[in-house]
């Protein structure tokens, strides 16, 4: 990490370089603001700048560089001010300097140990920032590896599964009557397990396919269209359950229509699946705006969710019921959560067991 120095008075620059050399710090001297700007992209530990070098144009150019830095970066500037009373000009400059974000003022003549301790503190802070950057990069790599793994695993496992499905189908067709009761029963178990595994893998594949660039490539869509697609896909289930569905005003949001349709579909199909036998199923969909987000709500009067499970149900393959009563893979809500988080929103549920659940998800407005 280099310490960049911009001090038009050669005496200052030499004094600073000498003070820092005794600390074994690499320094580079910039003759003017333009040269300093050119040095910044090569990597900066911190920059020490004499205030007389900071013309309004130089401050503007530095601020533009700071603004363009990635979120982990907060490059430290140490500004050497002149001694004496504050003037209008010095006040003006101090206000302009705010745009640099991370800056410290040191009054001249500064003692060498004042400069050394300020530089040491600045470099420590900068070191932390670089550490955060490498951790972030490692996390992004690990995430991409995991996504690739989930995708390949779910994709490649389908192939042998298809063979299991085909051959057990052939067995049951060509060996009817040749297998005894236990044999036929075992075969039926194999077939239903293969079907279930196929459903699990399909859902895992959809989960891994919710791409990480969803937000950047999204366009404005009216939520009405995706909602109607979801209602159409669930037509049979809605008809069978005789659900009564009410829909409030739906806004336009910046999302891929297929993602929004999947959210509505997964949440409504759960409302249908986890309904109560004894009452008419009511599903209420609405949206309202608050604090820069659209908050969508899907409320039902179904069996509800015990408080202890209101967070765990969003996990991969997490289910609260055995397969017999309510079929499913435990991936529906995990997919919803992944979609919503890709757009910078969140999803949660409020529920009263035995009385119903209300799922909420937010999308930036
Ligand atoms: P699946 O429905 O396949 O089990 P989900 O991820 O969609 O998977 O849901 C996870 C669990 O959350 C379900 O097993 C169920 O117990 C609970 N759940 C989800 N939606 C509702 C709802 N509307 N009412 C009651 N329970 C629900």
PDB file of C-alpha atoms in Angstrom, residues 70-310:
ATOM      1  CA  UNK A  70     -16.884   0.101  -5.285  1.00  0.00           C
ATOM      2  CA  UNK A  71     -18.885  -0.077  -2.031  1.00  0.00           C
ATOM      3  CA  UNK A  72     -16.052  -1.673  -0.002  1.00  0.00           C
ATOM      4  CA  UNK A  73     -13.712   1.251  -0.765  1.00  0.00           C
ATOM      5  CA  UNK A  74     -13.415   4.333   1.442  1.00  0.00           C
ATOM      6  CA  UNK A  75      -9.977   5.722   0.562  1.00  0.00           C
ATOM      7  CA  UNK A  76      -8.503   7.864   3.372  1.00  0.00           C
ATOM      8  CA  UNK A  77      -7.277  11.406   2.638  1.00  0.00           C
ATOM      9  CA  UNK A  78      -5.166  13.419   5.068  1.00  0.00           C
ATOM     10  CA  UNK A  79      -5.359  17.136   4.313  1.00  0.00           C
ATOM     11  CA  UNK A  80      -2.624  19.463   5.586  1.00  0.00           C
ATOM     12  CA  UNK A  81      -4.201  22.818   6.424  1.00  0.00           C
ATOM     13  CA  UNK A  82      -2.546  26.153   7.116  1.00  0.00           C
ATOM     14  CA  UNK A  83      -2.396  27.414  10.657  1.00  0.00           C
ATOM     15  CA  UNK A  84      -4.277  30.437  11.851  1.00  0.00           C
ATOM     16  CA  UNK A  85      -7.832  31.663  11.985  1.00  0.00           C
ATOM     17  CA  UNK A  86     -10.504  30.145   9.782  1.00  0.00           C
ATOM     18  CA  UNK A  87     -11.228  32.253   6.715  1.00  0.00           C
ATOM     19  CA  UNK A  88     -14.194  32.226   4.329  1.00  0.00           C
ATOM     20  CA  UNK A  89     -12.012  30.408   1.853  1.00  0.00           C
ATOM     21  CA  UNK A  90     -10.909  27.721   4.326  1.00  0.00           C
ATOM     22  CA  UNK A  91     -14.534  27.220   5.366  1.00  0.00           C
ATOM     23  CA  UNK A  92     -15.589  26.903   1.744  1.00  0.00           C
ATOM     24  CA  UNK A  93     -12.895  24.351   1.073  1.00  0.00           C
ATOM     25  CA  UNK A  94     -13.783  22.305   4.177  1.00  0.00           C
ATOM     26  CA  UNK A  95     -17.387  22.099   2.950  1.00  0.00           C
ATOM     27  CA  UNK A  96     -16.234  20.942  -0.502  1.00  0.00           C
ATOM     28  CA  UNK A  97     -13.998  18.313   1.087  1.00  0.00           C
ATOM     29  CA  UNK A  98     -17.055  16.516   2.528  1.00  0.00           C
ATOM     30  CA  UNK A  99     -17.422  14.916  -0.895  1.00  0.00           C
ATOM     31  CA  UNK A 100     -14.195  12.974  -0.294  1.00  0.00           C
ATOM     32  CA  UNK A 101     -15.934  11.089   2.502  1.00  0.00           C
ATOM     33  CA  UNK A 102     -13.020   9.795   4.546  1.00  0.00           C
ATOM     34  CA  UNK A 103     -10.715  12.744   5.283  1.00  0.00           C
ATOM     35  CA  UNK A 104      -8.783  14.084   8.260  1.00  0.00           C
ATOM     36  CA  UNK A 105      -7.477  17.636   8.678  1.00  0.00           C
ATOM     37  CA  UNK A 106      -4.034  18.204  10.192  1.00  0.00           C
ATOM     38  CA  UNK A 107      -2.852  21.713  10.899  1.00  0.00           C
ATOM     39  CA  UNK A 108       0.632  22.761   9.810  1.00  0.00           C
ATOM     40  CA  UNK A 109       3.294  22.919  11.050  1.00  0.00           C
ATOM     41  CA  UNK A 110       2.588  19.305  11.978  1.00  0.00           C
ATOM     42  CA  UNK A 111       4.850  17.296  14.229  1.00  0.00           C
ATOM     43  CA  UNK A 112       6.308  14.165  12.586  1.00  0.00           C
ATOM     44  CA  UNK A 113       4.654  11.900  15.160  1.00  0.00           C
ATOM     45  CA  UNK A 114       1.231  13.495  14.431  1.00  0.00           C
ATOM     46  CA  UNK A 115       1.690  12.695  10.752  1.00  0.00           C
ATOM     47  CA  UNK A 116       2.978   9.203  11.466  1.00  0.00           C
ATOM     48  CA  UNK A 117       0.060   8.302  13.728  1.00  0.00           C
ATOM     49  CA  UNK A 118      -2.516   9.699  11.264  1.00  0.00           C
ATOM     50  CA  UNK A 119      -0.970   7.760   8.393  1.00  0.00           C
ATOM     51  CA  UNK A 120      -0.783   4.581  10.467  1.00  0.00           C
ATOM     52  CA  UNK A 121      -4.493   4.883  11.395  1.00  0.00           C
ATOM     53  CA  UNK A 122      -5.448   5.590   7.761  1.00  0.00           C
ATOM     54  CA  UNK A 123      -3.468   2.610   6.489  1.00  0.00           C
ATOM     55  CA  UNK A 124      -4.994   0.288   9.082  1.00  0.00           C
ATOM     56  CA  UNK A 125      -8.473   1.346   7.960  1.00  0.00           C
ATOM     57  CA  UNK A 126      -7.518   0.880   4.316  1.00  0.00           C
ATOM     58  CA  UNK A 127      -6.078  -2.578   5.054  1.00  0.00           C
ATOM     59  CA  UNK A 128      -9.439  -3.585   6.577  1.00  0.00           C
ATOM     60  CA  UNK A 129     -11.188  -2.393   3.413  1.00  0.00           C
ATOM     61  CA  UNK A 130      -8.928  -4.564   1.246  1.00  0.00           C
ATOM     62  CA  UNK A 131      -9.616  -7.507   3.566  1.00  0.00           C
ATOM     63  CA  UNK A 132     -13.358  -6.944   3.167  1.00  0.00           C
ATOM     64  CA  UNK A 133     -12.906  -6.856  -0.589  1.00  0.00           C
ATOM     65  CA  UNK A 134     -11.071 -10.171  -0.705  1.00  0.00           C
ATOM     66  CA  UNK A 135     -13.642 -11.771   1.612  1.00  0.00           C
ATOM     67  CA  UNK A 136     -16.431 -10.472  -0.608  1.00  0.00           C
ATOM     68  CA  UNK A 137     -14.717 -11.852  -3.689  1.00  0.00           C
ATOM     69  CA  UNK A 138     -14.253 -15.229  -2.009  1.00  0.00           C
ATOM     70  CA  UNK A 139     -17.942 -15.237  -1.062  1.00  0.00           C
ATOM     71  CA  UNK A 140     -19.039 -14.398  -4.587  1.00  0.00           C
ATOM     72  CA  UNK A 141     -16.832 -17.202  -5.943  1.00  0.00           C
ATOM     73  CA  UNK A 142     -18.161 -19.698  -3.376  1.00  0.00           C
ATOM     74  CA  UNK A 143     -21.727 -18.702  -4.220  1.00  0.00           C
ATOM     75  CA  UNK A 144     -21.170 -19.110  -7.938  1.00  0.00           C
ATOM     76  CA  UNK A 145     -19.559 -22.540  -7.313  1.00  0.00           C
ATOM     77  CA  UNK A 146     -22.534 -23.585  -5.199  1.00  0.00           C
ATOM     78  CA  UNK A 147     -24.994 -22.422  -7.829  1.00  0.00           C
ATOM     79  CA  UNK A 148     -23.093 -24.334 -10.485  1.00  0.00           C
ATOM     80  CA  UNK A 149     -23.003 -27.381  -8.235  1.00  0.00           C
ATOM     81  CA  UNK A 150     -26.744 -27.295  -7.526  1.00  0.00           C
ATOM     82  CA  UNK A 151     -27.429 -26.864 -11.210  1.00  0.00           C
ATOM     83  CA  UNK A 152     -25.183 -29.716 -12.369  1.00  0.00           C
ATOM     84  CA  UNK A 153     -26.270 -32.029  -9.577  1.00  0.00           C
ATOM     85  CA  UNK A 154     -29.968 -31.558 -10.269  1.00  0.00           C
ATOM     86  CA  UNK A 155     -29.464 -31.723 -14.010  1.00  0.00           C
ATOM     87  CA  UNK A 156     -27.120 -34.736 -14.135  1.00  0.00           C
ATOM     88  CA  UNK A 157     -29.007 -36.765 -11.522  1.00  0.00           C
ATOM     89  CA  UNK A 158     -32.101 -36.665 -13.700  1.00  0.00           C
ATOM     90  CA  UNK A 159     -30.455 -38.897 -16.299  1.00  0.00           C
ATOM     91  CA  UNK A 160     -30.008 -42.083 -14.172  1.00  0.00           C
ATOM     92  CA  UNK A 161     -33.348 -41.347 -12.577  1.00  0.00           C
ATOM     93  CA  UNK A 162     -34.996 -41.472 -15.974  1.00  0.00           C
ATOM     94  CA  UNK A 163     -33.571 -45.003 -16.442  1.00  0.00           C
ATOM     95  CA  UNK A 164     -34.942 -46.085 -13.063  1.00  0.00           C
ATOM     96  CA  UNK A 165     -38.342 -44.715 -14.094  1.00  0.00           C
ATOM     97  CA  UNK A 166     -38.321 -46.382 -17.528  1.00  0.00           C
ATOM     98  CA  UNK A 167     -37.145 -49.806 -16.320  1.00  0.00           C
ATOM     99  CA  UNK A 168     -39.499 -49.956 -13.375  1.00  0.00           C
ATOM    100  CA  UNK A 169     -42.293 -49.022 -15.780  1.00  0.00           C
ATOM    101  CA  UNK A 170     -41.227 -51.892 -18.087  1.00  0.00           C
ATOM    102  CA  UNK A 171     -41.025 -54.256 -15.123  1.00  0.00           C
ATOM    103  CA  UNK A 172     -44.528 -53.420 -13.999  1.00  0.00           C
ATOM    104  CA  UNK A 173     -45.884 -53.702 -17.557  1.00  0.00           C
ATOM    105  CA  UNK A 174     -44.140 -56.922 -18.691  1.00  0.00           C
ATOM    106  CA  UNK A 175     -44.110 -58.805 -15.403  1.00  0.00           C
ATOM    107  CA  UNK A 176     -47.688 -58.317 -14.290  1.00  0.00           C
ATOM    108  CA  UNK A 177     -48.800 -61.560 -12.695  1.00  0.00           C
ATOM    109  CA  UNK A 178     -45.232 -62.880 -12.508  1.00  0.00           C
ATOM    110  CA  UNK A 179     -44.340 -60.926  -9.391  1.00  0.00           C
ATOM    111  CA  UNK A 180     -45.899 -61.894  -6.089  1.00  0.00           C
ATOM    112  CA  UNK A 181     -47.669 -59.312  -3.905  1.00  0.00           C
ATOM    113  CA  UNK A 182     -44.519 -58.163  -2.134  1.00  0.00           C
ATOM    114  CA  UNK A 183     -42.686 -57.861  -5.456  1.00  0.00           C
ATOM    115  CA  UNK A 184     -45.426 -55.657  -6.923  1.00  0.00           C
ATOM    116  CA  UNK A 185     -45.497 -53.591  -3.763  1.00  0.00           C
ATOM    117  CA  UNK A 186     -41.735 -53.003  -3.813  1.00  0.00           C
ATOM    118  CA  UNK A 187     -41.939 -52.008  -7.444  1.00  0.00           C
ATOM    119  CA  UNK A 188     -44.674 -49.494  -6.671  1.00  0.00           C
ATOM    120  CA  UNK A 189     -42.428 -48.016  -3.947  1.00  0.00           C
ATOM    121  CA  UNK A 190     -39.570 -47.670  -6.420  1.00  0.00           C
ATOM    122  CA  UNK A 191     -41.841 -45.935  -8.910  1.00  0.00           C
ATOM    123  CA  UNK A 192     -43.236 -43.467  -6.443  1.00  0.00           C
ATOM    124  CA  UNK A 193     -39.770 -42.737  -5.003  1.00  0.00           C
ATOM    125  CA  UNK A 194     -38.448 -42.079  -8.523  1.00  0.00           C
ATOM    126  CA  UNK A 195     -41.360 -39.724  -9.190  1.00  0.00           C
ATOM    127  CA  UNK A 196     -40.714 -37.867  -5.956  1.00  0.00           C
ATOM    128  CA  UNK A 197     -37.014 -37.573  -6.633  1.00  0.00           C
ATOM    129  CA  UNK A 198     -37.839 -36.216 -10.069  1.00  0.00           C
ATOM    130  CA  UNK A 199     -40.053 -33.526  -8.496  1.00  0.00           C
ATOM    131  CA  UNK A 200     -37.314 -32.656  -5.949  1.00  0.00           C
ATOM    132  CA  UNK A 201     -34.678 -32.349  -8.658  1.00  0.00           C
ATOM    133  CA  UNK A 202     -36.938 -30.229 -10.903  1.00  0.00           C
ATOM    134  CA  UNK A 203     -37.548 -27.814  -8.045  1.00  0.00           C
ATOM    135  CA  UNK A 204     -33.853 -27.735  -7.140  1.00  0.00           C
ATOM    136  CA  UNK A 205     -33.110 -26.940 -10.764  1.00  0.00           C
ATOM    137  CA  UNK A 206     -35.641 -24.062 -10.797  1.00  0.00           C
ATOM    138  CA  UNK A 207     -34.092 -22.810  -7.564  1.00  0.00           C
ATOM    139  CA  UNK A 208     -30.586 -22.774  -9.063  1.00  0.00           C
ATOM    140  CA  UNK A 209     -31.874 -21.077 -12.197  1.00  0.00           C
ATOM    141  CA  UNK A 210     -33.072 -17.918 -10.463  1.00  0.00           C
ATOM    142  CA  UNK A 211     -30.192 -15.951 -11.935  1.00  0.00           C
ATOM    143  CA  UNK A 212     -28.136 -13.538  -9.919  1.00  0.00           C
ATOM    144  CA  UNK A 213     -28.436 -10.753 -12.500  1.00  0.00           C
ATOM    145  CA  UNK A 214     -32.240 -10.779 -12.240  1.00  0.00           C
ATOM    146  CA  UNK A 215     -32.396  -7.186 -11.042  1.00  0.00           C
ATOM    147  CA  UNK A 216     -30.166  -5.644 -13.712  1.00  0.00           C
ATOM    148  CA  UNK A 217     -32.008  -7.187 -16.647  1.00  0.00           C
ATOM    149  CA  UNK A 218     -35.537  -6.566 -15.313  1.00  0.00           C
ATOM    150  CA  UNK A 219     -38.076  -4.258 -16.930  1.00  0.00           C
ATOM    151  CA  UNK A 220     -41.229  -2.553 -15.686  1.00  0.00           C
ATOM    152  CA  UNK A 221     -44.238  -4.873 -15.783  1.00  0.00           C
ATOM    153  CA  UNK A 222     -47.733  -4.486 -14.476  1.00  0.00           C
ATOM    154  CA  UNK A 223     -48.254  -7.098 -11.734  1.00  0.00           C
ATOM    155  CA  UNK A 224     -51.693  -7.827 -13.190  1.00  0.00           C
ATOM    156  CA  UNK A 225     -50.315  -9.895 -16.121  1.00  0.00           C
ATOM    157  CA  UNK A 226     -48.151 -12.278 -14.045  1.00  0.00           C
ATOM    158  CA  UNK A 227     -51.005 -12.606 -11.541  1.00  0.00           C
ATOM    159  CA  UNK A 228     -53.391 -13.647 -14.305  1.00  0.00           C
ATOM    160  CA  UNK A 229     -50.841 -16.184 -15.596  1.00  0.00           C
ATOM    161  CA  UNK A 230     -50.584 -17.671 -12.110  1.00  0.00           C
ATOM    162  CA  UNK A 231     -54.394 -17.799 -11.744  1.00  0.00           C
ATOM    163  CA  UNK A 232     -54.655 -19.557 -15.084  1.00  0.00           C
ATOM    164  CA  UNK A 233     -51.990 -22.144 -14.187  1.00  0.00           C
ATOM    165  CA  UNK A 234     -53.810 -22.857 -10.936  1.00  0.00           C
ATOM    166  CA  UNK A 235     -57.221 -22.991 -12.647  1.00  0.00           C
ATOM    167  CA  UNK A 236     -57.949 -26.651 -11.780  1.00  0.00           C
ATOM    168  CA  UNK A 237     -56.831 -26.377  -8.148  1.00  0.00           C
ATOM    169  CA  UNK A 238     -58.836 -23.168  -7.693  1.00  0.00           C
ATOM    170  CA  UNK A 239     -61.916 -24.797  -9.205  1.00  0.00           C
ATOM    171  CA  UNK A 240     -61.597 -27.965  -7.093  1.00  0.00           C
ATOM    172  CA  UNK A 241     -61.077 -26.069  -3.853  1.00  0.00           C
ATOM    173  CA  UNK A 242     -63.874 -23.597  -4.686  1.00  0.00           C
ATOM    174  CA  UNK A 243     -61.558 -20.871  -3.467  1.00  0.00           C
ATOM    175  CA  UNK A 244     -62.875 -17.337  -3.364  1.00  0.00           C
ATOM    176  CA  UNK A 245     -60.109 -15.018  -4.499  1.00  0.00           C
ATOM    177  CA  UNK A 246     -60.156 -11.244  -4.164  1.00  0.00           C
ATOM    178  CA  UNK A 247     -57.531  -9.041  -5.805  1.00  0.00           C
ATOM    179  CA  UNK A 248     -56.817  -5.427  -4.872  1.00  0.00           C
ATOM    180  CA  UNK A 249     -55.023  -2.774  -6.973  1.00  0.00           C
ATOM    181  CA  UNK A 250     -51.824  -4.175  -8.476  1.00  0.00           C
ATOM    182  CA  UNK A 251     -48.860  -1.854  -9.211  1.00  0.00           C
ATOM    183  CA  UNK A 252     -46.182  -1.953 -11.910  1.00  0.00           C
ATOM    184  CA  UNK A 253     -42.802  -3.216 -10.695  1.00  0.00           C
ATOM    185  CA  UNK A 254     -39.332  -3.671 -12.178  1.00  0.00           C
ATOM    186  CA  UNK A 255     -39.157  -7.465 -12.385  1.00  0.00           C
ATOM    187  CA  UNK A 256     -39.090 -10.343 -14.809  1.00  0.00           C
ATOM    188  CA  UNK A 257     -42.751 -11.229 -15.357  1.00  0.00           C
ATOM    189  CA  UNK A 258     -42.013 -14.971 -14.971  1.00  0.00           C
ATOM    190  CA  UNK A 259     -40.495 -14.394 -11.524  1.00  0.00           C
ATOM    191  CA  UNK A 260     -43.503 -12.439 -10.285  1.00  0.00           C
ATOM    192  CA  UNK A 261     -45.856 -15.078 -11.731  1.00  0.00           C
ATOM    193  CA  UNK A 262     -43.898 -17.777  -9.887  1.00  0.00           C
ATOM    194  CA  UNK A 263     -44.188 -15.868  -6.592  1.00  0.00           C
ATOM    195  CA  UNK A 264     -47.965 -15.529  -6.960  1.00  0.00           C
ATOM    196  CA  UNK A 265     -48.315 -19.129  -8.079  1.00  0.00           C
ATOM    197  CA  UNK A 266     -46.243 -20.685  -5.283  1.00  0.00           C
ATOM    198  CA  UNK A 267     -47.942 -18.599  -2.586  1.00  0.00           C
ATOM    199  CA  UNK A 268     -51.469 -19.155  -3.901  1.00  0.00           C
ATOM    200  CA  UNK A 269     -50.919 -22.874  -4.448  1.00  0.00           C
ATOM    201  CA  UNK A 270     -49.785 -23.130  -0.817  1.00  0.00           C
ATOM    202  CA  UNK A 271     -52.901 -21.236   0.295  1.00  0.00           C
ATOM    203  CA  UNK A 272     -54.972 -23.810  -1.587  1.00  0.00           C
ATOM    204  CA  UNK A 273     -52.973 -26.805  -0.372  1.00  0.00           C
ATOM    205  CA  UNK A 274     -52.936 -25.806   3.295  1.00  0.00           C
ATOM    206  CA  UNK A 275     -56.621 -24.839   3.498  1.00  0.00           C
ATOM    207  CA  UNK A 276     -59.049 -25.917   6.199  1.00  0.00           C
ATOM    208  CA  UNK A 277     -61.615 -28.538   5.253  1.00  0.00           C
ATOM    209  CA  UNK A 278     -64.427 -27.009   7.238  1.00  0.00           C
ATOM    210  CA  UNK A 279     -64.547 -23.465   5.858  1.00  0.00           C
ATOM    211  CA  UNK A 280     -64.713 -21.909   2.415  1.00  0.00           C
ATOM    212  CA  UNK A 281     -61.203 -20.969   1.316  1.00  0.00           C
ATOM    213  CA  UNK A 282     -60.676 -17.211   0.994  1.00  0.00           C
ATOM    214  CA  UNK A 283     -57.522 -15.807  -0.609  1.00  0.00           C
ATOM    215  CA  UNK A 284     -56.875 -12.075  -0.599  1.00  0.00           C
ATOM    216  CA  UNK A 285     -54.155 -10.487  -2.734  1.00  0.00           C
ATOM    217  CA  UNK A 286     -53.165  -6.860  -2.322  1.00  0.00           C
ATOM    218  CA  UNK A 287     -50.249  -4.438  -2.614  1.00  0.00           C
ATOM    219  CA  UNK A 288     -49.372  -1.181  -0.904  1.00  0.00           C
ATOM    220  CA  UNK A 289     -46.441   1.190  -1.052  1.00  0.00           C
ATOM    221  CA  UNK A 290     -44.305   1.991   1.988  1.00  0.00           C
ATOM    222  CA  UNK A 291     -40.798   3.389   2.431  1.00  0.00           C
ATOM    223  CA  UNK A 292     -39.667   2.923  -1.170  1.00  0.00           C
ATOM    224  CA  UNK A 293     -41.039  -0.599  -1.544  1.00  0.00           C
ATOM    225  CA  UNK A 294     -44.174  -2.266  -2.829  1.00  0.00           C
ATOM    226  CA  UNK A 295     -45.422  -4.666  -0.169  1.00  0.00           C
ATOM    227  CA  UNK A 296     -47.434  -7.505  -1.690  1.00  0.00           C
ATOM    228  CA  UNK A 297     -49.632  -9.592   0.540  1.00  0.00           C
ATOM    229  CA  UNK A 298     -51.253 -12.986  -0.012  1.00  0.00           C
ATOM    230  CA  UNK A 299     -53.583 -13.856   2.855  1.00  0.00           C
ATOM    231  CA  UNK A 300     -55.561 -17.050   3.442  1.00  0.00           C
ATOM    232  CA  UNK A 301     -57.855 -18.504   6.092  1.00  0.00           C
ATOM    233  CA  UNK A 302     -56.106 -21.895   6.125  1.00  0.00           C
ATOM    234  CA  UNK A 303     -54.463 -24.067   8.779  1.00  0.00           C
ATOM    235  CA  UNK A 304     -51.814 -21.452   9.700  1.00  0.00           C
ATOM    236  CA  UNK A 305     -48.195 -21.913  10.740  1.00  0.00           C
ATOM    237  CA  UNK A 306     -46.894 -22.378  14.305  1.00  0.00           C
ATOM    238  CA  UNK A 307     -44.629 -19.478  15.455  1.00  0.00           C
ATOM    239  CA  UNK A 308     -41.554 -21.730  15.753  1.00  0.00           C
ATOM    240  CA  UNK A 309     -41.605 -22.492  12.024  1.00  0.00           C
ATOM    241  CA  UNK A 310     -42.236 -19.064  10.519  1.00  0.00           C
TER     242      UNK A 310
END
